[in-house]
Amino acid sequence: MRSFKVCECGTPLTLVEEPTPQPVGSQVLIKLLASGVCHSDIHIWNGYYELGGGKKLQLRDRGIKLPLTMGHENAGEVVAVGPDVSNVTVGTRYLVHPWIGCGGCAVCRQGSENLCKTPRNLGVFSDGGYADYLLVPHSRYLFEIGDLSPVQAAPLACSGITAYGALKKVGALIKDEPIVIIGAGGLGLMAIALHRAMGGKAVVVVDVDPVKRDAAKDAGARAVIDGGAADAAKQIIDATNGGAWAVIDFVGASDTAKLGVESLIKGGKLIIVGLFGGEIVMPTPFFPMRAMTIQGSYVGTLPEMRELLELVRRTGAPSVPLRTRPLEEVNATLNDLNAGKVVGRVVLTPAG
Ligand SMILES: [Zn+2]
Ligand SMILES: [Zn+2]
Protein backbone atom coordinates (compact mmCIF):
# COMPACT_ATOMS: atom_id res chain seq x y z
CA MET A 1 0.00 0.00 0.00
CA ARG A 2 0.96 3.62 -0.43
CA SER A 3 0.83 6.26 2.27
CA PHE A 4 1.91 9.87 2.47
CA LYS A 5 3.79 10.45 5.70
CA VAL A 6 5.09 13.42 7.67
CA CYS A 7 8.72 12.44 8.20
CA GLU A 8 9.97 15.87 9.27
CA CYS A 9 7.89 18.84 10.45
CA GLY A 10 7.08 21.41 7.76
CA THR A 11 8.61 19.47 4.84
CA PRO A 12 6.46 17.82 2.13
CA LEU A 13 4.85 14.49 2.97
CA THR A 14 6.85 11.52 1.69
CA LEU A 15 5.30 8.75 -0.40
CA VAL A 16 6.00 5.44 1.34
CA GLU A 17 5.28 2.01 -0.18
CA GLU A 18 4.94 -0.91 2.22
CA PRO A 19 3.02 -4.20 2.47
CA THR A 20 -0.72 -3.77 3.18
CA PRO A 21 -1.27 -4.70 6.85
CA GLN A 22 -3.37 -7.76 7.72
CA PRO A 23 -5.87 -7.25 10.57
CA VAL A 24 -5.30 -9.30 13.73
CA GLY A 25 -7.51 -9.71 16.82
CA SER A 26 -10.23 -7.04 16.83
CA GLN A 27 -8.74 -4.99 13.98
CA VAL A 28 -10.57 -4.06 10.79
CA LEU A 29 -8.87 -3.13 7.51
CA ILE A 30 -10.56 -0.35 5.53
CA LYS A 31 -9.91 0.50 1.89
CA LEU A 32 -10.11 4.28 1.90
CA LEU A 33 -12.66 5.95 -0.38
CA ALA A 34 -12.56 9.46 1.08
CA SER A 35 -10.24 11.34 3.43
CA GLY A 36 -10.99 14.95 4.38
CA VAL A 37 -8.13 17.40 4.80
CA CYS A 38 -8.62 19.26 8.07
CA HIS A 39 -6.98 22.52 9.06
CA SER A 40 -5.59 20.92 12.23
CA ASP A 41 -3.31 18.85 10.00
CA ILE A 42 -1.43 22.09 9.36
CA HIS A 43 -0.58 22.23 13.08
CA ILE A 44 0.57 18.60 13.10
CA TRP A 45 2.59 19.17 9.94
CA ASN A 46 4.21 22.35 11.33
CA GLY A 47 4.77 20.68 14.69
CA TYR A 48 3.23 23.24 17.07
CA TYR A 49 0.20 25.24 18.24
CA GLU A 50 0.37 28.97 19.04
CA LEU A 51 -0.34 29.67 22.73
CA GLY A 52 -0.20 33.46 22.55
CA GLY A 53 2.43 35.80 23.95
CA GLY A 54 5.01 34.25 21.59
CA LYS A 55 4.69 30.81 23.28
CA LYS A 56 4.23 27.59 21.32
CA LEU A 57 2.97 24.14 22.31
CA GLN A 58 5.26 21.65 20.60
CA LEU A 59 3.35 18.61 19.39
CA ARG A 60 6.18 16.24 20.29
CA ASP A 61 5.48 17.32 23.91
CA ARG A 62 1.89 16.10 23.36
CA GLY A 63 3.28 12.69 22.36
CA ILE A 64 2.98 12.95 18.58
CA LYS A 65 5.70 10.87 16.96
CA LEU A 66 7.04 10.94 13.39
CA PRO A 67 6.88 9.46 10.82
CA LEU A 68 3.08 9.74 10.81
CA THR A 69 0.35 9.30 8.19
CA MET A 70 -2.08 12.15 8.88
CA GLY A 71 -5.75 12.17 7.87
CA HIS A 72 -8.50 11.78 10.49
CA GLU A 73 -11.67 12.27 8.40
CA ASN A 74 -11.99 8.86 6.79
CA ALA A 75 -14.67 6.79 5.11
CA GLY A 76 -14.17 3.56 3.24
CA GLU A 77 -15.06 -0.05 2.66
CA VAL A 78 -14.18 -3.01 4.87
CA VAL A 79 -11.83 -5.38 3.00
CA ALA A 80 -10.65 -7.69 5.83
CA VAL A 81 -11.34 -8.29 9.51
CA GLY A 82 -9.39 -9.90 12.36
CA PRO A 83 -10.54 -13.24 13.80
CA ASP A 84 -12.32 -11.58 16.79
CA VAL A 85 -14.56 -9.37 14.62
CA SER A 86 -18.09 -10.60 13.95
CA ASN A 87 -20.30 -7.52 13.59
CA VAL A 88 -19.01 -5.86 10.41
CA THR A 89 -19.27 -7.17 6.87
CA VAL A 90 -16.63 -7.11 4.18
CA GLY A 91 -17.82 -4.81 1.39
CA THR A 92 -19.87 -2.50 3.65
CA ARG A 93 -19.01 1.21 3.78
CA TYR A 94 -18.32 2.94 7.07
CA LEU A 95 -17.30 6.26 8.56
CA VAL A 96 -14.31 5.83 10.90
CA HIS A 97 -14.48 7.56 14.30
CA PRO A 98 -10.85 8.64 14.77
CA TRP A 99 -11.02 9.94 18.39
CA ILE A 100 -9.79 6.76 20.01
CA GLY A 101 -8.59 6.28 23.59
CA CYS A 102 -7.20 3.31 25.52
CA GLY A 103 -10.66 1.71 25.52
CA GLY A 104 -10.28 0.43 29.08
CA CYS A 105 -10.37 3.42 31.48
CA ALA A 106 -13.56 4.75 33.09
CA VAL A 107 -13.67 7.73 30.71
CA CYS A 108 -13.41 5.48 27.63
CA ARG A 109 -15.95 2.96 28.97
CA GLN A 110 -18.64 5.66 29.15
CA GLY A 111 -17.93 6.56 25.52
CA SER A 112 -15.73 9.66 25.87
CA GLU A 113 -12.68 8.10 24.25
CA ASN A 114 -11.91 11.58 22.87
CA LEU A 115 -11.02 12.62 26.44
CA CYS A 116 -8.86 9.59 27.36
CA LYS A 117 -5.49 10.52 28.84
CA THR A 118 -3.75 8.01 26.57
CA PRO A 119 -5.15 9.01 23.16
CA ARG A 120 -4.59 6.89 20.04
CA ASN A 121 -6.40 9.25 17.64
CA LEU A 122 -6.10 8.04 14.05
CA GLY A 123 -4.08 10.41 11.89
CA VAL A 124 -2.72 12.18 15.00
CA PHE A 125 -1.15 9.62 17.37
CA SER A 126 -1.37 6.64 15.00
CA ASP A 127 -1.50 6.31 11.22
CA GLY A 128 -4.51 7.86 9.48
CA GLY A 129 -6.09 8.10 6.06
CA TYR A 130 -3.68 9.76 3.61
CA ALA A 131 -3.09 6.26 2.32
CA ASP A 132 -4.72 3.41 0.36
CA TYR A 133 -5.70 1.46 3.50
CA LEU A 134 -6.41 2.19 7.15
CA LEU A 135 -6.15 -0.25 10.04
CA VAL A 136 -8.87 0.44 12.65
CA PRO A 137 -8.27 -1.12 16.10
CA HIS A 138 -11.90 -2.12 16.80
CA SER A 139 -15.25 -2.29 15.03
CA ARG A 140 -16.86 0.04 17.63
CA TYR A 141 -15.18 2.94 15.79
CA LEU A 142 -17.05 2.13 12.57
CA PHE A 143 -20.42 3.69 11.69
CA GLU A 144 -22.38 2.51 8.66
CA ILE A 145 -23.00 5.36 6.21
CA GLY A 146 -25.84 3.74 4.27
CA ASP A 147 -26.87 5.91 1.32
CA LEU A 148 -24.48 8.73 2.21
CA SER A 149 -21.53 8.98 -0.20
CA PRO A 150 -18.08 8.46 1.39
CA VAL A 151 -17.10 11.98 0.28
CA GLN A 152 -20.10 13.51 2.08
CA ALA A 153 -19.58 11.30 5.13
CA ALA A 154 -15.82 11.82 5.67
CA PRO A 155 -15.97 15.42 6.99
CA LEU A 156 -18.44 14.32 9.68
CA ALA A 157 -15.54 12.52 11.42
CA CYS A 158 -13.93 15.81 12.50
CA SER A 159 -15.66 18.92 11.19
CA GLY A 160 -19.12 17.41 11.79
CA ILE A 161 -18.51 15.87 15.21
CA THR A 162 -16.60 18.97 16.39
CA ALA A 163 -19.52 21.25 15.49
CA TYR A 164 -22.04 18.76 16.91
CA GLY A 165 -20.05 18.25 20.16
CA ALA A 166 -19.94 22.03 20.69
CA LEU A 167 -23.66 22.48 19.91
CA LYS A 168 -24.57 19.72 22.38
CA LYS A 169 -22.88 21.73 25.15
CA VAL A 170 -25.42 24.54 24.64
CA GLY A 171 -27.99 22.27 26.30
CA ALA A 172 -31.80 22.27 26.11
CA LEU A 173 -32.05 26.07 25.66
CA ILE A 174 -30.80 25.61 22.09
CA LYS A 175 -34.46 25.31 21.00
CA ASP A 176 -35.56 28.50 22.84
CA GLU A 177 -32.68 30.98 22.74
CA PRO A 178 -30.53 32.29 19.89
CA ILE A 179 -26.88 31.26 20.02
CA VAL A 180 -23.81 33.06 18.73
CA ILE A 181 -21.25 31.47 16.43
CA ILE A 182 -17.91 33.23 16.06
CA GLY A 183 -16.09 32.28 12.86
CA ALA A 184 -17.95 31.43 9.66
CA GLY A 185 -15.27 29.21 8.12
CA GLY A 186 -15.88 25.53 7.38
CA LEU A 187 -16.66 24.62 11.00
CA GLY A 188 -18.93 27.62 11.50
CA LEU A 189 -20.96 26.78 8.38
CA MET A 190 -21.17 23.14 9.47
CA ALA A 191 -22.46 24.33 12.87
CA ILE A 192 -25.12 26.56 11.28
CA ALA A 193 -26.38 23.59 9.23
CA LEU A 194 -26.37 21.16 12.19
CA HIS A 195 -27.96 23.74 14.53
CA ARG A 196 -30.92 23.98 12.16
CA ALA A 197 -31.11 20.18 11.86
CA MET A 198 -31.17 19.96 15.70
CA GLY A 199 -34.19 22.29 15.84
CA GLY A 200 -32.16 25.26 17.10
CA LYS A 201 -33.96 28.60 17.47
CA ALA A 202 -31.65 31.05 15.67
CA VAL A 203 -27.98 31.77 15.04
CA VAL A 204 -26.16 35.10 15.17
CA VAL A 205 -22.84 34.83 13.32
CA VAL A 206 -19.75 36.94 13.92
CA ASP A 207 -16.87 37.18 11.46
CA VAL A 208 -14.40 39.90 10.48
CA ASP A 209 -14.55 38.84 6.80
CA PRO A 210 -17.51 40.25 4.79
CA VAL A 211 -17.35 37.31 2.35
CA LYS A 212 -17.75 34.85 5.23
CA ARG A 213 -20.55 36.96 6.74
CA ASP A 214 -22.39 36.72 3.40
CA ALA A 215 -21.85 32.95 3.38
CA ALA A 216 -23.30 32.76 6.91
CA LYS A 217 -26.31 34.85 5.90
CA ASP A 218 -26.90 32.55 2.90
CA ALA A 219 -26.60 29.56 5.24
CA GLY A 220 -29.48 30.93 7.32
CA ALA A 221 -27.99 33.15 10.05
CA ARG A 222 -30.59 35.47 11.66
CA ALA A 223 -28.01 38.27 11.87
CA VAL A 224 -24.35 38.69 10.94
CA ILE A 225 -21.98 41.00 12.82
CA ASP A 226 -18.51 42.29 12.02
CA GLY A 227 -16.35 41.05 14.89
CA GLY A 228 -13.90 43.87 14.22
CA ALA A 229 -16.49 46.62 14.86
CA ALA A 230 -15.82 48.73 17.97
CA ASP A 231 -19.36 48.01 19.25
CA ALA A 232 -19.41 44.31 18.24
CA ALA A 233 -20.35 43.15 21.76
CA LYS A 234 -23.25 45.64 21.93
CA GLN A 235 -24.47 44.49 18.50
CA ILE A 236 -24.41 40.86 19.68
CA ILE A 237 -26.27 41.74 22.90
CA ASP A 238 -28.93 43.60 20.88
CA ALA A 239 -29.26 40.72 18.39
CA THR A 240 -29.72 38.18 21.22
CA ASN A 241 -32.33 40.12 23.22
CA GLY A 242 -30.01 41.19 26.02
CA GLY A 243 -27.07 38.80 25.80
CA ALA A 244 -26.24 35.32 24.60
CA TRP A 245 -26.92 32.13 26.54
CA ALA A 246 -24.22 30.47 24.51
CA VAL A 247 -21.36 31.64 22.32
CA ILE A 248 -19.38 29.07 20.35
CA ASP A 249 -15.95 30.39 19.41
CA PHE A 250 -14.63 28.51 16.38
CA VAL A 251 -11.62 30.83 16.15
CA GLY A 252 -10.12 30.73 19.65
CA ALA A 253 -8.06 33.92 19.42
CA SER A 254 -7.61 36.46 22.23
CA ASP A 255 -10.05 38.93 20.63
CA THR A 256 -12.76 36.38 19.85
CA ALA A 257 -12.72 34.83 23.34
CA LYS A 258 -12.88 38.31 24.91
CA LEU A 259 -15.79 39.25 22.65
CA GLY A 260 -17.53 36.00 23.58
CA VAL A 261 -17.27 36.73 27.32
CA GLU A 262 -18.52 40.30 26.85
CA SER A 263 -21.56 39.07 24.91
CA LEU A 264 -22.86 36.56 27.49
CA ILE A 265 -25.99 37.06 29.55
CA LYS A 266 -26.03 36.06 33.25
CA GLY A 267 -25.68 32.28 33.42
CA GLY A 268 -24.31 32.13 29.88
CA LYS A 269 -21.61 29.88 28.50
CA LEU A 270 -18.66 30.45 26.19
CA ILE A 271 -17.64 27.28 24.37
CA ILE A 272 -14.15 27.50 22.87
CA VAL A 273 -13.39 25.18 19.97
CA GLY A 274 -10.90 27.00 17.73
CA LEU A 275 -7.15 26.58 18.11
CA PHE A 276 -6.04 29.85 16.52
CA GLY A 277 -4.16 30.70 19.73
CA GLY A 278 -4.05 33.56 22.19
CA GLU A 279 -4.91 34.24 25.81
CA ILE A 280 -7.55 35.97 27.91
CA VAL A 281 -7.26 37.77 31.24
CA MET A 282 -10.37 38.56 33.26
CA PRO A 283 -11.43 39.43 36.80
CA THR A 284 -12.28 36.24 38.75
CA PRO A 285 -15.41 37.80 40.38
CA PHE A 286 -17.03 37.74 36.90
CA PHE A 287 -17.40 33.98 37.21
CA PRO A 288 -19.67 33.97 40.30
CA MET A 289 -21.29 37.36 39.75
CA ARG A 290 -22.30 36.52 36.19
CA ALA A 291 -22.64 32.77 36.88
CA MET A 292 -20.53 32.35 33.79
CA THR A 293 -19.08 29.17 32.29
CA ILE A 294 -16.13 28.89 29.93
CA GLN A 295 -15.90 25.41 28.49
CA GLY A 296 -13.52 23.90 25.98
CA SER A 297 -14.86 21.44 23.44
CA TYR A 298 -12.68 18.85 21.73
CA VAL A 299 -14.27 16.83 18.89
CA GLY A 300 -16.94 14.48 20.28
CA THR A 301 -17.76 11.16 21.94
CA LEU A 302 -18.73 7.82 20.40
CA PRO A 303 -22.40 8.29 21.44
CA GLU A 304 -22.33 11.77 19.86
CA MET A 305 -20.99 10.28 16.60
CA ARG A 306 -23.89 7.81 16.61
CA GLU A 307 -26.38 10.66 17.25
CA LEU A 308 -24.81 12.79 14.52
CA LEU A 309 -25.17 10.05 11.92
CA GLU A 310 -28.80 9.46 12.98
CA LEU A 311 -29.43 13.20 12.64
CA VAL A 312 -27.85 13.23 9.16
CA ARG A 313 -29.92 10.18 8.15
CA ARG A 314 -33.10 12.01 9.26
CA THR A 315 -32.35 15.49 7.92
CA GLY A 316 -29.85 14.92 5.09
CA ALA A 317 -26.13 15.66 4.84
CA PRO A 318 -25.22 19.19 5.96
CA SER A 319 -24.73 21.33 2.88
CA VAL A 320 -21.16 22.57 3.17
CA PRO A 321 -18.90 23.21 0.17
CA LEU A 322 -16.90 20.06 -0.73
CA ARG A 323 -14.30 19.50 -3.41
CA THR A 324 -12.50 16.28 -4.22
CA ARG A 325 -8.86 15.88 -5.24
CA PRO A 326 -6.88 12.67 -5.80
CA LEU A 327 -4.78 11.38 -2.89
CA GLU A 328 -1.60 12.16 -4.85
CA GLU A 329 -2.40 15.87 -4.47
CA VAL A 330 -2.21 15.81 -0.67
CA ASN A 331 0.88 18.05 -0.53
CA ALA A 332 -0.65 20.62 -2.90
CA THR A 333 -3.85 20.54 -0.84
CA LEU A 334 -2.00 21.17 2.44
CA ASN A 335 -0.11 24.05 0.83
CA ASP A 336 -3.38 25.58 -0.45
CA LEU A 337 -4.96 25.18 2.99
CA ASN A 338 -1.95 26.77 4.66
CA ALA A 339 -2.16 29.69 2.21
CA GLY A 340 -5.88 30.21 2.97
CA LYS A 341 -6.85 29.26 -0.60
CA VAL A 342 -9.38 26.53 0.30
CA VAL A 343 -13.11 27.29 0.52
CA GLY A 344 -14.98 24.58 2.43
CA ARG A 345 -13.54 21.07 2.61
CA VAL A 346 -11.16 19.22 0.28
CA VAL A 347 -11.72 15.47 0.39
CA LEU A 348 -9.02 13.20 -1.03
CA THR A 349 -10.18 10.23 -3.09
CA PRO A 350 -8.30 7.23 -4.52
CA ALA A 351 -6.66 7.75 -7.90
CA GLY A 352 -8.93 6.68 -10.77
ZN1 LIG B 1 -9.84 17.78 12.11
ZN1 LIG C 1 -9.09 5.52 28.12
Coordinates of C-alpha atoms and ligand atoms in Angstrom, one line a residue:
M1 CA 0.0 0.0 0.0
R2 CA 1.0 3.6 -0.4
S3 CA 0.8 6.3 2.3
F4 CA 1.9 9.9 2.5
K5 CA 3.8 10.5 5.7
V6 CA 5.1 13.4 7.7
C7 CA 8.7 12.4 8.2
E8 CA 10.0 15.9 9.3
C9 CA 7.9 18.8 10.4
G10 CA 7.1 21.4 7.8
T11 CA 8.6 19.5 4.8
P12 CA 6.5 17.8 2.1
L13 CA 4.8 14.5 3.0
T14 CA 6.9 11.5 1.7
L15 CA 5.3 8.7 -0.4
V16 CA 6.0 5.4 1.3
E17 CA 5.3 2.0 -0.2
E18 CA 4.9 -0.9 2.2
P19 CA 3.0 -4.2 2.5
T20 CA -0.7 -3.8 3.2
P21 CA -1.3 -4.7 6.8
Q22 CA -3.4 -7.8 7.7
P23 CA -5.9 -7.2 10.6
V24 CA -5.3 -9.3 13.7
G25 CA -7.5 -9.7 16.8
S26 CA -10.2 -7.0 16.8
Q27 CA -8.7 -5.0 14.0
V28 CA -10.6 -4.1 10.8
L29 CA -8.9 -3.1 7.5
I30 CA -10.6 -0.4 5.5
K31 CA -9.9 0.5 1.9
L32 CA -10.1 4.3 1.9
L33 CA -12.7 5.9 -0.4
A34 CA -12.6 9.5 1.1
S35 CA -10.2 11.3 3.4
G36 CA -11.0 15.0 4.4
V37 CA -8.1 17.4 4.8
C38 CA -8.6 19.3 8.1
H39 CA -7.0 22.5 9.1
S40 CA -5.6 20.9 12.2
D41 CA -3.3 18.8 10.0
I42 CA -1.4 22.1 9.4
H43 CA -0.6 22.2 13.1
I44 CA 0.6 18.6 13.1
W45 CA 2.6 19.2 9.9
N46 CA 4.2 22.3 11.3
G47 CA 4.8 20.7 14.7
Y48 CA 3.2 23.2 17.1
Y49 CA 0.2 25.2 18.2
E50 CA 0.4 29.0 19.0
L51 CA -0.3 29.7 22.7
G52 CA -0.2 33.5 22.5
G53 CA 2.4 35.8 24.0
G54 CA 5.0 34.3 21.6
K55 CA 4.7 30.8 23.3
K56 CA 4.2 27.6 21.3
L57 CA 3.0 24.1 22.3
Q58 CA 5.3 21.6 20.6
L59 CA 3.3 18.6 19.4
R60 CA 6.2 16.2 20.3
D61 CA 5.5 17.3 23.9
R62 CA 1.9 16.1 23.4
G63 CA 3.3 12.7 22.4
I64 CA 3.0 13.0 18.6
K65 CA 5.7 10.9 17.0
L66 CA 7.0 10.9 13.4
P67 CA 6.9 9.5 10.8
L68 CA 3.1 9.7 10.8
T69 CA 0.4 9.3 8.2
M70 CA -2.1 12.2 8.9
G71 CA -5.8 12.2 7.9
H72 CA -8.5 11.8 10.5
E73 CA -11.7 12.3 8.4
N74 CA -12.0 8.9 6.8
A75 CA -14.7 6.8 5.1
G76 CA -14.2 3.6 3.2
E77 CA -15.1 -0.1 2.7
V78 CA -14.2 -3.0 4.9
V79 CA -11.8 -5.4 3.0
A80 CA -10.7 -7.7 5.8
V81 CA -11.3 -8.3 9.5
G82 CA -9.4 -9.9 12.4
P83 CA -10.5 -13.2 13.8
D84 CA -12.3 -11.6 16.8
V85 CA -14.6 -9.4 14.6
S86 CA -18.1 -10.6 14.0
N87 CA -20.3 -7.5 13.6
V88 CA -19.0 -5.9 10.4
T89 CA -19.3 -7.2 6.9
V90 CA -16.6 -7.1 4.2
G91 CA -17.8 -4.8 1.4
T92 CA -19.9 -2.5 3.7
R93 CA -19.0 1.2 3.8
Y94 CA -18.3 2.9 7.1
L95 CA -17.3 6.3 8.6
V96 CA -14.3 5.8 10.9
H97 CA -14.5 7.6 14.3
P98 CA -10.8 8.6 14.8
W99 CA -11.0 9.9 18.4
I100 CA -9.8 6.8 20.0
G101 CA -8.6 6.3 23.6
C102 CA -7.2 3.3 25.5
G103 CA -10.7 1.7 25.5
G104 CA -10.3 0.4 29.1
C105 CA -10.4 3.4 31.5
A106 CA -13.6 4.8 33.1
V107 CA -13.7 7.7 30.7
C108 CA -13.4 5.5 27.6
R109 CA -16.0 3.0 29.0
Q110 CA -18.6 5.7 29.2
G111 CA -17.9 6.6 25.5
S112 CA -15.7 9.7 25.9
E113 CA -12.7 8.1 24.2
N114 CA -11.9 11.6 22.9
L115 CA -11.0 12.6 26.4
C116 CA -8.9 9.6 27.4
K117 CA -5.5 10.5 28.8
T118 CA -3.7 8.0 26.6
P119 CA -5.1 9.0 23.2
R120 CA -4.6 6.9 20.0
N121 CA -6.4 9.2 17.6
L122 CA -6.1 8.0 14.0
G123 CA -4.1 10.4 11.9
V124 CA -2.7 12.2 15.0
F125 CA -1.1 9.6 17.4
S126 CA -1.4 6.6 15.0
D127 CA -1.5 6.3 11.2
G128 CA -4.5 7.9 9.5
G129 CA -6.1 8.1 6.1
Y130 CA -3.7 9.8 3.6
A131 CA -3.1 6.3 2.3
D132 CA -4.7 3.4 0.4
Y133 CA -5.7 1.5 3.5
L134 CA -6.4 2.2 7.2
L135 CA -6.1 -0.2 10.0
V136 CA -8.9 0.4 12.7
P137 CA -8.3 -1.1 16.1
H138 CA -11.9 -2.1 16.8
S139 CA -15.3 -2.3 15.0
R140 CA -16.9 0.0 17.6
Y141 CA -15.2 2.9 15.8
L142 CA -17.1 2.1 12.6
F143 CA -20.4 3.7 11.7
E144 CA -22.4 2.5 8.7
I145 CA -23.0 5.4 6.2
G146 CA -25.8 3.7 4.3
D147 CA -26.9 5.9 1.3
L148 CA -24.5 8.7 2.2
S149 CA -21.5 9.0 -0.2
P150 CA -18.1 8.5 1.4
V151 CA -17.1 12.0 0.3
Q152 CA -20.1 13.5 2.1
A153 CA -19.6 11.3 5.1
A154 CA -15.8 11.8 5.7
P155 CA -16.0 15.4 7.0
L156 CA -18.4 14.3 9.7
A157 CA -15.5 12.5 11.4
C158 CA -13.9 15.8 12.5
S159 CA -15.7 18.9 11.2
G160 CA -19.1 17.4 11.8
I161 CA -18.5 15.9 15.2
T162 CA -16.6 19.0 16.4
A163 CA -19.5 21.2 15.5
Y164 CA -22.0 18.8 16.9
G165 CA -20.0 18.2 20.2
A166 CA -19.9 22.0 20.7
L167 CA -23.7 22.5 19.9
K168 CA -24.6 19.7 22.4
K169 CA -22.9 21.7 25.2
V170 CA -25.4 24.5 24.6
G171 CA -28.0 22.3 26.3
A172 CA -31.8 22.3 26.1
L173 CA -32.1 26.1 25.7
I174 CA -30.8 25.6 22.1
K175 CA -34.5 25.3 21.0
D176 CA -35.6 28.5 22.8
E177 CA -32.7 31.0 22.7
P178 CA -30.5 32.3 19.9
I179 CA -26.9 31.3 20.0
V180 CA -23.8 33.1 18.7
I181 CA -21.3 31.5 16.4
I182 CA -17.9 33.2 16.1
G183 CA -16.1 32.3 12.9
A184 CA -18.0 31.4 9.7
G185 CA -15.3 29.2 8.1
G186 CA -15.9 25.5 7.4
L187 CA -16.7 24.6 11.0
G188 CA -18.9 27.6 11.5
L189 CA -21.0 26.8 8.4
M190 CA -21.2 23.1 9.5
A191 CA -22.5 24.3 12.9
I192 CA -25.1 26.6 11.3
A193 CA -26.4 23.6 9.2
L194 CA -26.4 21.2 12.2
H195 CA -28.0 23.7 14.5
R196 CA -30.9 24.0 12.2
A197 CA -31.1 20.2 11.9
M198 CA -31.2 20.0 15.7
G199 CA -34.2 22.3 15.8
G200 CA -32.2 25.3 17.1
K201 CA -34.0 28.6 17.5
A202 CA -31.7 31.1 15.7
V203 CA -28.0 31.8 15.0
V204 CA -26.2 35.1 15.2
V205 CA -22.8 34.8 13.3
V206 CA -19.7 36.9 13.9
D207 CA -16.9 37.2 11.5
V208 CA -14.4 39.9 10.5
D209 CA -14.5 38.8 6.8
P210 CA -17.5 40.3 4.8
V211 CA -17.3 37.3 2.3
K212 CA -17.7 34.8 5.2
R213 CA -20.5 37.0 6.7
D214 CA -22.4 36.7 3.4
A215 CA -21.9 32.9 3.4
A216 CA -23.3 32.8 6.9
K217 CA -26.3 34.8 5.9
D218 CA -26.9 32.5 2.9
A219 CA -26.6 29.6 5.2
G220 CA -29.5 30.9 7.3
A221 CA -28.0 33.1 10.1
R222 CA -30.6 35.5 11.7
A223 CA -28.0 38.3 11.9
V224 CA -24.3 38.7 10.9
I225 CA -22.0 41.0 12.8
D226 CA -18.5 42.3 12.0
G227 CA -16.4 41.0 14.9
G228 CA -13.9 43.9 14.2
A229 CA -16.5 46.6 14.9
A230 CA -15.8 48.7 18.0
D231 CA -19.4 48.0 19.2
A232 CA -19.4 44.3 18.2
A233 CA -20.3 43.2 21.8
K234 CA -23.2 45.6 21.9
Q235 CA -24.5 44.5 18.5
I236 CA -24.4 40.9 19.7
I237 CA -26.3 41.7 22.9
D238 CA -28.9 43.6 20.9
A239 CA -29.3 40.7 18.4
T240 CA -29.7 38.2 21.2
N241 CA -32.3 40.1 23.2
G242 CA -30.0 41.2 26.0
G243 CA -27.1 38.8 25.8
A244 CA -26.2 35.3 24.6
W245 CA -26.9 32.1 26.5
A246 CA -24.2 30.5 24.5
V247 CA -21.4 31.6 22.3
I248 CA -19.4 29.1 20.3
D249 CA -16.0 30.4 19.4
F250 CA -14.6 28.5 16.4
V251 CA -11.6 30.8 16.1
G252 CA -10.1 30.7 19.7
A253 CA -8.1 33.9 19.4
S254 CA -7.6 36.5 22.2
D255 CA -10.1 38.9 20.6
T256 CA -12.8 36.4 19.9
A257 CA -12.7 34.8 23.3
K258 CA -12.9 38.3 24.9
L259 CA -15.8 39.3 22.7
G260 CA -17.5 36.0 23.6
V261 CA -17.3 36.7 27.3
E262 CA -18.5 40.3 26.9
S263 CA -21.6 39.1 24.9
L264 CA -22.9 36.6 27.5
I265 CA -26.0 37.1 29.5
K266 CA -26.0 36.1 33.3
G267 CA -25.7 32.3 33.4
G268 CA -24.3 32.1 29.9
K269 CA -21.6 29.9 28.5
L270 CA -18.7 30.5 26.2
I271 CA -17.6 27.3 24.4
I272 CA -14.1 27.5 22.9
V273 CA -13.4 25.2 20.0
G274 CA -10.9 27.0 17.7
L275 CA -7.1 26.6 18.1
F276 CA -6.0 29.8 16.5
G277 CA -4.2 30.7 19.7
G278 CA -4.1 33.6 22.2
E279 CA -4.9 34.2 25.8
I280 CA -7.6 36.0 27.9
V281 CA -7.3 37.8 31.2
M282 CA -10.4 38.6 33.3
P283 CA -11.4 39.4 36.8
T284 CA -12.3 36.2 38.7
P285 CA -15.4 37.8 40.4
F286 CA -17.0 37.7 36.9
F287 CA -17.4 34.0 37.2
P288 CA -19.7 34.0 40.3
M289 CA -21.3 37.4 39.7
R290 CA -22.3 36.5 36.2
A291 CA -22.6 32.8 36.9
M292 CA -20.5 32.3 33.8
T293 CA -19.1 29.2 32.3
I294 CA -16.1 28.9 29.9
Q295 CA -15.9 25.4 28.5
G296 CA -13.5 23.9 26.0
S297 CA -14.9 21.4 23.4
Y298 CA -12.7 18.9 21.7
V299 CA -14.3 16.8 18.9
G300 CA -16.9 14.5 20.3
T301 CA -17.8 11.2 21.9
L302 CA -18.7 7.8 20.4
P303 CA -22.4 8.3 21.4
E304 CA -22.3 11.8 19.9
M305 CA -21.0 10.3 16.6
R306 CA -23.9 7.8 16.6
E307 CA -26.4 10.7 17.3
L308 CA -24.8 12.8 14.5
L309 CA -25.2 10.0 11.9
E310 CA -28.8 9.5 13.0
L311 CA -29.4 13.2 12.6
V312 CA -27.9 13.2 9.2
R313 CA -29.9 10.2 8.1
R314 CA -33.1 12.0 9.3
T315 CA -32.3 15.5 7.9
G316 CA -29.9 14.9 5.1
A317 CA -26.1 15.7 4.8
P318 CA -25.2 19.2 6.0
S319 CA -24.7 21.3 2.9
V320 CA -21.2 22.6 3.2
P321 CA -18.9 23.2 0.2
L322 CA -16.9 20.1 -0.7
R323 CA -14.3 19.5 -3.4
T324 CA -12.5 16.3 -4.2
R325 CA -8.9 15.9 -5.2
P326 CA -6.9 12.7 -5.8
L327 CA -4.8 11.4 -2.9
E328 CA -1.6 12.2 -4.8
E329 CA -2.4 15.9 -4.5
V330 CA -2.2 15.8 -0.7
N331 CA 0.9 18.0 -0.5
A332 CA -0.6 20.6 -2.9
T333 CA -3.9 20.5 -0.8
L334 CA -2.0 21.2 2.4
N335 CA -0.1 24.1 0.8
D336 CA -3.4 25.6 -0.4
L337 CA -5.0 25.2 3.0
N338 CA -1.9 26.8 4.7
A339 CA -2.2 29.7 2.2
G340 CA -5.9 30.2 3.0
K341 CA -6.8 29.3 -0.6
V342 CA -9.4 26.5 0.3
V343 CA -13.1 27.3 0.5
G344 CA -15.0 24.6 2.4
R345 CA -13.5 21.1 2.6
V346 CA -11.2 19.2 0.3
V347 CA -11.7 15.5 0.4
L348 CA -9.0 13.2 -1.0
T349 CA -10.2 10.2 -3.1
P350 CA -8.3 7.2 -4.5
A351 CA -6.7 7.8 -7.9
G352 CA -8.9 6.7 -10.8
Ligands
ZN1 ZN -9.8 17.8 12.1
ZN2 ZN -9.1 5.5 28.1

